[in-house]
Every structure is written in C-alpha cells, then in structure tokens.
PDB file of N, CA and C in Angstrom:
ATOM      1  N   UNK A1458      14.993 114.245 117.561  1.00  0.00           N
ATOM      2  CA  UNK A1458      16.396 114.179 117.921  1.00  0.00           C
ATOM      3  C   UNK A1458      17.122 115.310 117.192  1.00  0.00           C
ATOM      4  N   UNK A1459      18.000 116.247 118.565  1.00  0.00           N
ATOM      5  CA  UNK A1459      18.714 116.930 117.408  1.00  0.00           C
ATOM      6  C   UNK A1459      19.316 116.932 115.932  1.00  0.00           C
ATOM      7  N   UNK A1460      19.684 117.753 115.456  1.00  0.00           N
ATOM      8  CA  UNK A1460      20.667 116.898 114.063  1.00  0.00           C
ATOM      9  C   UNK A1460      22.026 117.764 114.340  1.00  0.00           C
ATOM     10  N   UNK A1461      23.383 117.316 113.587  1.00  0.00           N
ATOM     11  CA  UNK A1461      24.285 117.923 113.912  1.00  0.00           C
ATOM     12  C   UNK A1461      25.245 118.036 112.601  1.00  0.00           C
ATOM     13  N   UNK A1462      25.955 118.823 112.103  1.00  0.00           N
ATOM     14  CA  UNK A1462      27.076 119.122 111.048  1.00  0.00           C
ATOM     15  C   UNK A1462      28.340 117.632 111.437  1.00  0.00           C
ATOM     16  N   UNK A1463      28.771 117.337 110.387  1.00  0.00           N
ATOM     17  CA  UNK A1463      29.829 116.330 110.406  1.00  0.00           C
ATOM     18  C   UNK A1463      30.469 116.199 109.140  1.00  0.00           C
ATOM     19  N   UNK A1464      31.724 116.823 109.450  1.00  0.00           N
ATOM     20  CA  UNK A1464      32.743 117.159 107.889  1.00  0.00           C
ATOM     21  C   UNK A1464      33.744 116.044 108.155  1.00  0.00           C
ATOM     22  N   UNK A1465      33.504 115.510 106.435  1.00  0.00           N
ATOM     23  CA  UNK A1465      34.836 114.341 106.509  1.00  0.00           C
ATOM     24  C   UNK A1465      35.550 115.156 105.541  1.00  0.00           C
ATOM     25  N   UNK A1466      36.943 115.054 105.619  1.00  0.00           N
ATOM     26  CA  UNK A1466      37.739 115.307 104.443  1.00  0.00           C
ATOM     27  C   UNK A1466      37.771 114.246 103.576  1.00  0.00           C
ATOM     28  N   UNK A1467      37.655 114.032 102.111  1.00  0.00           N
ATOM     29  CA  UNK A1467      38.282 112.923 101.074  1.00  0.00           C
ATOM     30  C   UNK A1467      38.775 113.818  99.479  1.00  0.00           C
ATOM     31  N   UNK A1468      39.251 112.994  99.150  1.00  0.00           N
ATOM     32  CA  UNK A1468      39.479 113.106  98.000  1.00  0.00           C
ATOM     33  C   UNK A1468      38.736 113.768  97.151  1.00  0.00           C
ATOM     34  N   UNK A1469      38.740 114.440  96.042  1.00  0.00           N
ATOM     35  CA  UNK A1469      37.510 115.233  95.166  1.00  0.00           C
ATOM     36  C   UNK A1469      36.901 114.503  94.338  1.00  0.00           C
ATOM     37  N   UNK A1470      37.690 113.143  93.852  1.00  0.00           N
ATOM     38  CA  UNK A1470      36.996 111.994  93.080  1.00  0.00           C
ATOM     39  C   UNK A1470      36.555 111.389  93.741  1.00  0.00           C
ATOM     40  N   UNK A1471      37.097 110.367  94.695  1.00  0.00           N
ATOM     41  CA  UNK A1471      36.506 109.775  95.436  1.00  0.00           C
ATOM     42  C   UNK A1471      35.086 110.339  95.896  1.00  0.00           C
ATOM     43  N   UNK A1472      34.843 111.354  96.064  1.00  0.00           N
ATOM     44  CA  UNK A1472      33.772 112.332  96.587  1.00  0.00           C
ATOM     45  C   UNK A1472      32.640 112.080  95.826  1.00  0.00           C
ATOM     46  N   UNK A1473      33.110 112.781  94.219  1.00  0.00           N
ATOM     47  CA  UNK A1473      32.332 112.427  93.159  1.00  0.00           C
ATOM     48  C   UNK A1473      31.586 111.280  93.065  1.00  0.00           C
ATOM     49  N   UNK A1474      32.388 110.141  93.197  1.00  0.00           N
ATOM     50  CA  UNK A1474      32.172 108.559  93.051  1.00  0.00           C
ATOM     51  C   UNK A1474      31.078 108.694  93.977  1.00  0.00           C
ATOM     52  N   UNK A1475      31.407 108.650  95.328  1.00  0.00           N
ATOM     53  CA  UNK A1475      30.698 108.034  96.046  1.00  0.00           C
ATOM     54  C   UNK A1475      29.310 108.974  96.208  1.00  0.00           C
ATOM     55  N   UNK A1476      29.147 110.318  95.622  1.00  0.00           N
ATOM     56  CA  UNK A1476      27.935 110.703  95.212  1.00  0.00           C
ATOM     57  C   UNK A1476      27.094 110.250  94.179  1.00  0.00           C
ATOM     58  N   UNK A1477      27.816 109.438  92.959  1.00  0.00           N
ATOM     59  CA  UNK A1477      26.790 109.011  92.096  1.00  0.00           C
ATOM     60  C   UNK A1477      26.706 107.780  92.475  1.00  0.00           C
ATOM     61  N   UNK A1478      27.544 107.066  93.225  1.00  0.00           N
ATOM     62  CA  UNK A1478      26.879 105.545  93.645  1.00  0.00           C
ATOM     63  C   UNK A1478      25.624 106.273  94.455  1.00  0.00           C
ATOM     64  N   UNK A1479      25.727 106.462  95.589  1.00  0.00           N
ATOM     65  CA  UNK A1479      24.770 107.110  96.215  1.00  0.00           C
ATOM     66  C   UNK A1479      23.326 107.433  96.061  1.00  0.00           C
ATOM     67  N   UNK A1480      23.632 108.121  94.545  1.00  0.00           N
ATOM     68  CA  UNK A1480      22.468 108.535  94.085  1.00  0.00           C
ATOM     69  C   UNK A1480      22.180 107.654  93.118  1.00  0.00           C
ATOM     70  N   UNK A1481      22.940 106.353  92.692  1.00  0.00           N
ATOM     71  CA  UNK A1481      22.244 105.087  92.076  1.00  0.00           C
ATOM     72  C   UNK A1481      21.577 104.177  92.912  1.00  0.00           C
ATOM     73  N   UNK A1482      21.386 104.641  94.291  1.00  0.00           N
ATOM     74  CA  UNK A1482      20.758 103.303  95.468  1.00  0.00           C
ATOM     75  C   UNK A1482      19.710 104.597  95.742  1.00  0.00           C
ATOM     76  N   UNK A1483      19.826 105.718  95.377  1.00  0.00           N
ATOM     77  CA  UNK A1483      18.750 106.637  95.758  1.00  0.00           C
ATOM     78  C   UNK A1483      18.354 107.269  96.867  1.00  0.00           C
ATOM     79  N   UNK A1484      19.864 107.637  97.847  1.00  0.00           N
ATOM     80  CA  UNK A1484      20.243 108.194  98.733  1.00  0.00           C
ATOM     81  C   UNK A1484      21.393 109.240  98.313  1.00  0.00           C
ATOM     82  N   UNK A1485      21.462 109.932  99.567  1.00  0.00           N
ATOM     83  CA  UNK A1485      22.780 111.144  99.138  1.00  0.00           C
ATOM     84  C   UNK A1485      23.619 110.718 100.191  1.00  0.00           C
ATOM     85  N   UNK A1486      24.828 111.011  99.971  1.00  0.00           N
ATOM     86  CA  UNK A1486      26.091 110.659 100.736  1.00  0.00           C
ATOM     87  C   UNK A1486      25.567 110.678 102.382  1.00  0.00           C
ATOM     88  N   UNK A1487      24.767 111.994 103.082  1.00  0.00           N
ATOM     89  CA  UNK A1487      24.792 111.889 104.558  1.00  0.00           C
ATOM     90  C   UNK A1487      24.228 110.522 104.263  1.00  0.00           C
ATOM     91  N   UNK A1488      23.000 110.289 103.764  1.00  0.00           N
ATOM     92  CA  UNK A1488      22.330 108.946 104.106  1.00  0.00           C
ATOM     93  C   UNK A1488      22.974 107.572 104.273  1.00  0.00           C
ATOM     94  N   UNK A1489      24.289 107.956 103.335  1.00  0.00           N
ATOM     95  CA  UNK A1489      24.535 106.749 103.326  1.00  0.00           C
ATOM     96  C   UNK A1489      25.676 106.819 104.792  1.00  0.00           C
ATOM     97  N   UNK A1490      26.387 107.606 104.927  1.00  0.00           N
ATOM     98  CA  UNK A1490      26.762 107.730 106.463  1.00  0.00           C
ATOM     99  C   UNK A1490      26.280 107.749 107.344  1.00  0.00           C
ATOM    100  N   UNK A1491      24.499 108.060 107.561  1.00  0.00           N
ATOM    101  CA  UNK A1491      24.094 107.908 108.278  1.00  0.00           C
ATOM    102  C   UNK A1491      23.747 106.086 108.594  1.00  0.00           C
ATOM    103  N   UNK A1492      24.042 105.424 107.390  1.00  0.00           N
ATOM    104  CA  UNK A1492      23.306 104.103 107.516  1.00  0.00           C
ATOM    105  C   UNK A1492      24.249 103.237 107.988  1.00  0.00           C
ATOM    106  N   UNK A1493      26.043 103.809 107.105  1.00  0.00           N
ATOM    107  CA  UNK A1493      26.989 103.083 107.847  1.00  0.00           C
ATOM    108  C   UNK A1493      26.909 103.209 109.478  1.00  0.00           C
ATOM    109  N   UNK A1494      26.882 104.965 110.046  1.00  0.00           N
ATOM    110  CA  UNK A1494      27.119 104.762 111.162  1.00  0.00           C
ATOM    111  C   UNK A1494      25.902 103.733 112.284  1.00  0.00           C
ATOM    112  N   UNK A1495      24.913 103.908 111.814  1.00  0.00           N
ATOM    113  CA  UNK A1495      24.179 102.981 112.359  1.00  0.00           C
ATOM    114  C   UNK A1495      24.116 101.190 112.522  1.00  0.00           C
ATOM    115  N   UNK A1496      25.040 101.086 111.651  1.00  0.00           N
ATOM    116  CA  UNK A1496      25.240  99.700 111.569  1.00  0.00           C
ATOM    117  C   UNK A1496      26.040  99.587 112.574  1.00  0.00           C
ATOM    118  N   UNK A1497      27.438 100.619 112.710  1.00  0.00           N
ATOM    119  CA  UNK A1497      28.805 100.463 113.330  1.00  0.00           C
ATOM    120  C   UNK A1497      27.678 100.072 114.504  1.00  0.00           C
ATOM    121  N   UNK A1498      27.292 101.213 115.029  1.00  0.00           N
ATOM    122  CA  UNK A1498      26.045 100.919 116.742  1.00  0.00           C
ATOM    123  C   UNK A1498      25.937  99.605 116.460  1.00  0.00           C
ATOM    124  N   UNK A1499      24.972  99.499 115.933  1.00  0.00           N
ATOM    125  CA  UNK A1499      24.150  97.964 115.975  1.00  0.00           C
ATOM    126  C   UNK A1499      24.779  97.001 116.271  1.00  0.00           C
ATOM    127  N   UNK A1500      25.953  96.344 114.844  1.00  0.00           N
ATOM    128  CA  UNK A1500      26.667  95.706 115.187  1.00  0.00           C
ATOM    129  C   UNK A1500      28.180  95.279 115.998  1.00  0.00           C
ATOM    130  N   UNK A1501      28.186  97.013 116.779  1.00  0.00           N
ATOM    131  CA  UNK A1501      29.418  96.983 117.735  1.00  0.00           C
ATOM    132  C   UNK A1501      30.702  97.015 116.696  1.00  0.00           C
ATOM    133  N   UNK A1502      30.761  96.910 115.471  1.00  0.00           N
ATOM    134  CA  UNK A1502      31.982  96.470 115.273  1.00  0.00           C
ATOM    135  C   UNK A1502      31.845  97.422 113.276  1.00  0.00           C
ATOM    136  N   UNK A1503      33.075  98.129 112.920  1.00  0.00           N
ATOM    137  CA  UNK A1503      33.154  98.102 111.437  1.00  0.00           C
ATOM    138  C   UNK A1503      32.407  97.067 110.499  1.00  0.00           C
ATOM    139  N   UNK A1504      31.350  97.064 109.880  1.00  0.00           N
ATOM    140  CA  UNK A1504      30.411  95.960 109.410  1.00  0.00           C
ATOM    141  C   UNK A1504      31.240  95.562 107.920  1.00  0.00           C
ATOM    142  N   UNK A1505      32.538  95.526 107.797  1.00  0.00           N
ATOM    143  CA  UNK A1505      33.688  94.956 106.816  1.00  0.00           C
ATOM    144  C   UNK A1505      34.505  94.699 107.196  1.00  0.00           C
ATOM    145  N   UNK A1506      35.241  94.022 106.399  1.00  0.00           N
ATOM    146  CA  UNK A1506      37.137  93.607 106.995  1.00  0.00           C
ATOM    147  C   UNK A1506      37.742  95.154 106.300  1.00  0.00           C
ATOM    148  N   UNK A1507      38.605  95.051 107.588  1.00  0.00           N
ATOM    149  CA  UNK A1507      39.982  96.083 107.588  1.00  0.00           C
ATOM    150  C   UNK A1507      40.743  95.562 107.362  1.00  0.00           C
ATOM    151  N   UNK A1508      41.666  95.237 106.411  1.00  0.00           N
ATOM    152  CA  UNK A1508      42.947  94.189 106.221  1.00  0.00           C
ATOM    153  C   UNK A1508      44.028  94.762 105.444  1.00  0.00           C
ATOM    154  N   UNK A1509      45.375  94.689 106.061  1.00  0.00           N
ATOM    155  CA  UNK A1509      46.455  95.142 105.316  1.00  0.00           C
ATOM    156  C   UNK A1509      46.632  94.062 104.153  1.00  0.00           C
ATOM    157  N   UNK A1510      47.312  94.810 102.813  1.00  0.00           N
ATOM    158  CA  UNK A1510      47.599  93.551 101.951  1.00  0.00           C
ATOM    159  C   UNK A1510      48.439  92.767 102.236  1.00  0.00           C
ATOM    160  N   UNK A1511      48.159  90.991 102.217  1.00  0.00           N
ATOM    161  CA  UNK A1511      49.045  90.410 102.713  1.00  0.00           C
ATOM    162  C   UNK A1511      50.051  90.295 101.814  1.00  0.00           C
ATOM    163  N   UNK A1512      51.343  89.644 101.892  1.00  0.00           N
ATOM    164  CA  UNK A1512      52.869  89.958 101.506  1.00  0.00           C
ATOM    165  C   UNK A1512      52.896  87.976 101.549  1.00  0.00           C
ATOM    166  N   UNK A1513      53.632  87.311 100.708  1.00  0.00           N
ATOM    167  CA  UNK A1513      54.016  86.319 100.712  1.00  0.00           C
ATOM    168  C   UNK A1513      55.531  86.271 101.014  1.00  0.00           C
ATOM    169  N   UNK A1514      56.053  87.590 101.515  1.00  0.00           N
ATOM    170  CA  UNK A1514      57.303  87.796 101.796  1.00  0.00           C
ATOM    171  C   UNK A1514      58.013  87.161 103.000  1.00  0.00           C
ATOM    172  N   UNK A1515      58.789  85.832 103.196  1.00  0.00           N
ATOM    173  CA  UNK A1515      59.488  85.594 104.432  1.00  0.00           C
ATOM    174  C   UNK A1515      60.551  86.454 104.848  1.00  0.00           C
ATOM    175  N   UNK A1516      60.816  86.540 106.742  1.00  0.00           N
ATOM    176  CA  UNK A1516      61.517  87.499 107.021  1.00  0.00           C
ATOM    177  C   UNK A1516      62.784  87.334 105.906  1.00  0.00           C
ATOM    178  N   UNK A1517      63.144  86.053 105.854  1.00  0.00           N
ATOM    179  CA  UNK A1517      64.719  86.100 105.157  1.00  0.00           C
ATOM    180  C   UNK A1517      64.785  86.854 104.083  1.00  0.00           C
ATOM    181  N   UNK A1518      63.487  86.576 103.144  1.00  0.00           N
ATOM    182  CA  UNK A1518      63.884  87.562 101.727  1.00  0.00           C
ATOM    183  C   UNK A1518      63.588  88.816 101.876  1.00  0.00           C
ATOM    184  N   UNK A1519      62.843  89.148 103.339  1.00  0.00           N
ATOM    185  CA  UNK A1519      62.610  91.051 103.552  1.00  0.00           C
ATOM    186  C   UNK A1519      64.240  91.266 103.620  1.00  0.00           C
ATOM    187  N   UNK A1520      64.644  90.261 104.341  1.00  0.00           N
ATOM    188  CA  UNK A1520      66.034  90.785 104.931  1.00  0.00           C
ATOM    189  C   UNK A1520      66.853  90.891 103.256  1.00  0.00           C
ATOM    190  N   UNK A1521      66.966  90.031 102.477  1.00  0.00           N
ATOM    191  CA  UNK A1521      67.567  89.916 101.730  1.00  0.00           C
ATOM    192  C   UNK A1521      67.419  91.089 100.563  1.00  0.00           C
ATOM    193  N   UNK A1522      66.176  91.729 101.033  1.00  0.00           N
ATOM    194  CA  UNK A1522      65.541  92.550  99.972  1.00  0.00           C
ATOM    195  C   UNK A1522      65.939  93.409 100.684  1.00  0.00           C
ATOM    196  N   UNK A1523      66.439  93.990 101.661  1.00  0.00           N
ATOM    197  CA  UNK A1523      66.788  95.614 102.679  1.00  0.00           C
ATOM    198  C   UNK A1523      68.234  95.379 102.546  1.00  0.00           C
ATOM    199  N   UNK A1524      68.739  94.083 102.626  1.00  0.00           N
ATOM    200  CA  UNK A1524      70.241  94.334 102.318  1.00  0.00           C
ATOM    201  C   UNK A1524      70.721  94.813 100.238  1.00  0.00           C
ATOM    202  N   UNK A1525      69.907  94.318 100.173  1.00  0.00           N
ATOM    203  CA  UNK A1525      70.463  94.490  98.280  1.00  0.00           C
ATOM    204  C   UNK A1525      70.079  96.289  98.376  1.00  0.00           C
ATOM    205  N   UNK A1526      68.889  96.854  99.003  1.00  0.00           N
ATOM    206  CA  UNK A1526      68.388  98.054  98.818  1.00  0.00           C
ATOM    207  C   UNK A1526      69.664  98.809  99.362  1.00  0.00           C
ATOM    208  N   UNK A1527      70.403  98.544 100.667  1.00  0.00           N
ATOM    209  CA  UNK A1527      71.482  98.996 100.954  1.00  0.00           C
ATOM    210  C   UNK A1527      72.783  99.371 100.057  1.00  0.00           C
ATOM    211  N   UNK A1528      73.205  97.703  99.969  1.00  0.00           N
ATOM    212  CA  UNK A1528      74.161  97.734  98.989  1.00  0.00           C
ATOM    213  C   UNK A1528      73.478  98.744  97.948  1.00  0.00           C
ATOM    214  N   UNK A1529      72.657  98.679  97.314  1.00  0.00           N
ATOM    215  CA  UNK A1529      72.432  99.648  96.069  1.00  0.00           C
ATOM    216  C   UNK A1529      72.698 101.156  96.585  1.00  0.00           C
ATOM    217  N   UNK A1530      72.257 101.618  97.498  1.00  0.00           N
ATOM    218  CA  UNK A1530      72.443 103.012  98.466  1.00  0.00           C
ATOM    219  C   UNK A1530      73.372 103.363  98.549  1.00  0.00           C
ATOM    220  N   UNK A1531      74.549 102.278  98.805  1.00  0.00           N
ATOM    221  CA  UNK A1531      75.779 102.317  99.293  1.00  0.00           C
ATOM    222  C   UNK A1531      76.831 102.943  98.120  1.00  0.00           C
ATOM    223  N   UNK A1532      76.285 102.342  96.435  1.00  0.00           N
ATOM    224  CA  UNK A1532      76.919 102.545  95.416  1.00  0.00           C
ATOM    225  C   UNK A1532      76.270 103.692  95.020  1.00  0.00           C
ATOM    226  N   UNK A1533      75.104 104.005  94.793  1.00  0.00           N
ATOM    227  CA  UNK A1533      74.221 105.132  94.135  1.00  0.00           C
ATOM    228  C   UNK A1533      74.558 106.745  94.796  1.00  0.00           C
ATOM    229  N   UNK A1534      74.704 106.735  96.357  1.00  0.00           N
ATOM    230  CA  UNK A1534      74.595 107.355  97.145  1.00  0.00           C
ATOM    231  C   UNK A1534      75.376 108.607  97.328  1.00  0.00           C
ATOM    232  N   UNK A1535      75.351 109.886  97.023  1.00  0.00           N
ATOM    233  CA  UNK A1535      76.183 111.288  96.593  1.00  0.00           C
ATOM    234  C   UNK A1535      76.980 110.730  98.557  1.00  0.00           C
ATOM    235  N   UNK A1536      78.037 110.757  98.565  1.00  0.00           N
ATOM    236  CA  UNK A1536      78.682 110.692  99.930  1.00  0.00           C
ATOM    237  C   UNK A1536      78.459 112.260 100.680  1.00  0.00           C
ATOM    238  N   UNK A1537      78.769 112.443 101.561  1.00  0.00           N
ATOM    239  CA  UNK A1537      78.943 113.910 102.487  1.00  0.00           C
ATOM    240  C   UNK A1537      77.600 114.493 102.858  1.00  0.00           C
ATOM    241  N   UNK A1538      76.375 113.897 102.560  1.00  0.00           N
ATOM    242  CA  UNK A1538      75.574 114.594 102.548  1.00  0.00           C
ATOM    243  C   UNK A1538      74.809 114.966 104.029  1.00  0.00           C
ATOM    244  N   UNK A1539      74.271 115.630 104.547  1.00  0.00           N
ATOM    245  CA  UNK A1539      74.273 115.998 105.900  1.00  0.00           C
ATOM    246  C   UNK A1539      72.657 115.427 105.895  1.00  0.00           C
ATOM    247  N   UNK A1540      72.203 115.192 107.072  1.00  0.00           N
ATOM    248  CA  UNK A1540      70.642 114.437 107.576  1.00  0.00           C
ATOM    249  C   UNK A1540      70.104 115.416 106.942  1.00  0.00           C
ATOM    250  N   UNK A1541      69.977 116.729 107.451  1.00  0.00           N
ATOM    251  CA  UNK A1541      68.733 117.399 106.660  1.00  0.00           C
ATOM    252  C   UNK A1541      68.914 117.163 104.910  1.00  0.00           C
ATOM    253  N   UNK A1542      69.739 117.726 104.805  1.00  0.00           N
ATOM    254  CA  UNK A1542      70.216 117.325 103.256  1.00  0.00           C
ATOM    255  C   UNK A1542      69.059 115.733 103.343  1.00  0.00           C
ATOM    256  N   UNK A1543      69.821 114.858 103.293  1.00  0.00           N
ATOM    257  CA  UNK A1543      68.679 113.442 103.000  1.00  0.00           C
ATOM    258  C   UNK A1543      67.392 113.802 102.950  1.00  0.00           C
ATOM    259  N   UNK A1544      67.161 114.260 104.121  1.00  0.00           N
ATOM    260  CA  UNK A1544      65.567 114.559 104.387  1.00  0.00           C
ATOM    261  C   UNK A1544      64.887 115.504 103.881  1.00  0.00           C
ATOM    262  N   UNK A1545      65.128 116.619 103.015  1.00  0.00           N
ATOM    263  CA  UNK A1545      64.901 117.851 102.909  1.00  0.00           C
ATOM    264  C   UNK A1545      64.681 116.632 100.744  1.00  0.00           C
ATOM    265  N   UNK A1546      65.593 115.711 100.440  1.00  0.00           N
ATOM    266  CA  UNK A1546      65.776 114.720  99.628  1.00  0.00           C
ATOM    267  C   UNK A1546      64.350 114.065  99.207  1.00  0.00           C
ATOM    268  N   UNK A1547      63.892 113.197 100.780  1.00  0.00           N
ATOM    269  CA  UNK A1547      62.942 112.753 101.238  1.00  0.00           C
ATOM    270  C   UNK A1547      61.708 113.410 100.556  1.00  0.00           C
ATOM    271  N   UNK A1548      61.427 114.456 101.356  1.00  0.00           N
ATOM    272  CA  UNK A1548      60.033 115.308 101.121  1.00  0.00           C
ATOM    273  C   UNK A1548      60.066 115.647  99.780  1.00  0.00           C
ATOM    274  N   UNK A1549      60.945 115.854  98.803  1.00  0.00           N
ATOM    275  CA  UNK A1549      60.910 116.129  98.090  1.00  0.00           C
ATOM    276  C   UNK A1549      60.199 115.043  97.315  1.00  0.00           C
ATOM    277  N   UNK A1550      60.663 114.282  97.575  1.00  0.00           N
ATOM    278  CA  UNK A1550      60.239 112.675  96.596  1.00  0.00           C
ATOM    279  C   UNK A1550      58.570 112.659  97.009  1.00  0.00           C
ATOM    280  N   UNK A1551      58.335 112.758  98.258  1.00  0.00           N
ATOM    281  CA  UNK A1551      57.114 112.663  98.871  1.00  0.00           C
ATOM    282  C   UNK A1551      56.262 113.570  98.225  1.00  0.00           C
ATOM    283  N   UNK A1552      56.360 114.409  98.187  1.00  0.00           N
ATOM    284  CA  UNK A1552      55.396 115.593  98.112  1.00  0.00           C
ATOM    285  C   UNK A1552      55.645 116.622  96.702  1.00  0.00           C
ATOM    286  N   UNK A1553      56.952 116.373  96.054  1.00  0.00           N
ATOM    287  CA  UNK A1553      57.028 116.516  94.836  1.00  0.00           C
ATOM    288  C   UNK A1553      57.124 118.321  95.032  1.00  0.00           C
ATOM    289  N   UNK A1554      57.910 118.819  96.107  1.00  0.00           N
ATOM    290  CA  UNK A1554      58.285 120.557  96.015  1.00  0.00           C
ATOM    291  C   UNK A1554      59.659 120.670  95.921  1.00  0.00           C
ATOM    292  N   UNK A1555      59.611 121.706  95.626  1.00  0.00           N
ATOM    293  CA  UNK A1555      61.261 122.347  95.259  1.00  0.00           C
ATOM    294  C   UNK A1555      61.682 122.757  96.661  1.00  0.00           C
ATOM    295  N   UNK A1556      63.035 122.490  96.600  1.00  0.00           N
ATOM    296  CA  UNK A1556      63.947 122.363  98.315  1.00  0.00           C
ATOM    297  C   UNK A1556      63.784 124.150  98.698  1.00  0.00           C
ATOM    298  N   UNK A1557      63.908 124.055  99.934  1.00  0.00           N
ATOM    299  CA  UNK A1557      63.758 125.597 100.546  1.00  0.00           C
ATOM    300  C   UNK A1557      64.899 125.588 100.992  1.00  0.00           C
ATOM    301  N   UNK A1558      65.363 126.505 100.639  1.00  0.00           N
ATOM    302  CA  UNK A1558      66.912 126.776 100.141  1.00  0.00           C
ATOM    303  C   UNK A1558      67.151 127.986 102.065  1.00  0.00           C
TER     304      UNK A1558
END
C-alpha cells in the first residue's frame, strides 16, 4: 500500500509530550496516529468522549452574570469610543500586540 506525508500542526510541548509518551509504549508519534486512525475506521466513530466542560450554571444566573458584566462595562467603560477602537481593544487582549496605529 502506498504511504503518504500527513502534517498536523500542535503545540511545541504538547509535541514533545506526546513524543516521549510515545516512545514509553515503544512507538513514534506516526505510529501512534497511525493506530488512532485505524481505530476511528474500525470503530466508525472517535474511540473517546468529546465533551464540552459542563457548567452548573442556570440560564437565570448566566443572565444575572451578563447583566452585572454590563453594569460593570457601563461604569468602567472610556465613553466615545468608536467599534474599531473596541476591537482593535479586543485583539489586543487576545493576542497581546501593540495597536496599529
């Protein structure tokens, strides 16, 4: 059977990690992708749970928790500021760069 190239992007630790687990079961990373993907076949389906973390949060206290976040916005909040302004705010927080002026 042919063979073929297959690049995942991850993390550089994560990477690390999952090369010395790897090489503590005495396989190298393709192997072990090769073994997940063979399972996925086999058993038709991701052979783990996918699960968001669950939240013991009822709608009322989300609500109660987006209104206080407001009110706080409402007091904290530099007035006049234009959408990009916010957003240009945003990315910043996100991604941690200096605004492009």
């Amino acid at each position: 059977m042919a063979q073929i190239t297959f690049s995942v992007r991850m993390d550089e630790t994560l990477k690390r990690q999952f090369d010395s687990l790897c090489a503590d079961f005495g396989m190298t990373a393709s192997t072990a992708i090769n073994v997940f993907a063979k399972a996925v076949i086999r058993e038709r389906r991701i052979p783990f749970e996918i699960a968001a973390t669950k939240t013991d949060m009822t709608q009322e206290q989300a609500i109660r928790a987006f209104e206080a976040l407001r009110e706080q916005a409402s007091q904290n909040f530099p007035e006049g500021m234009s959408l990009e302004e916010i957003n240009e705010e945003i990315r910043q927080a996100r991604y941690g760069e200096e605004a492009i002026k």
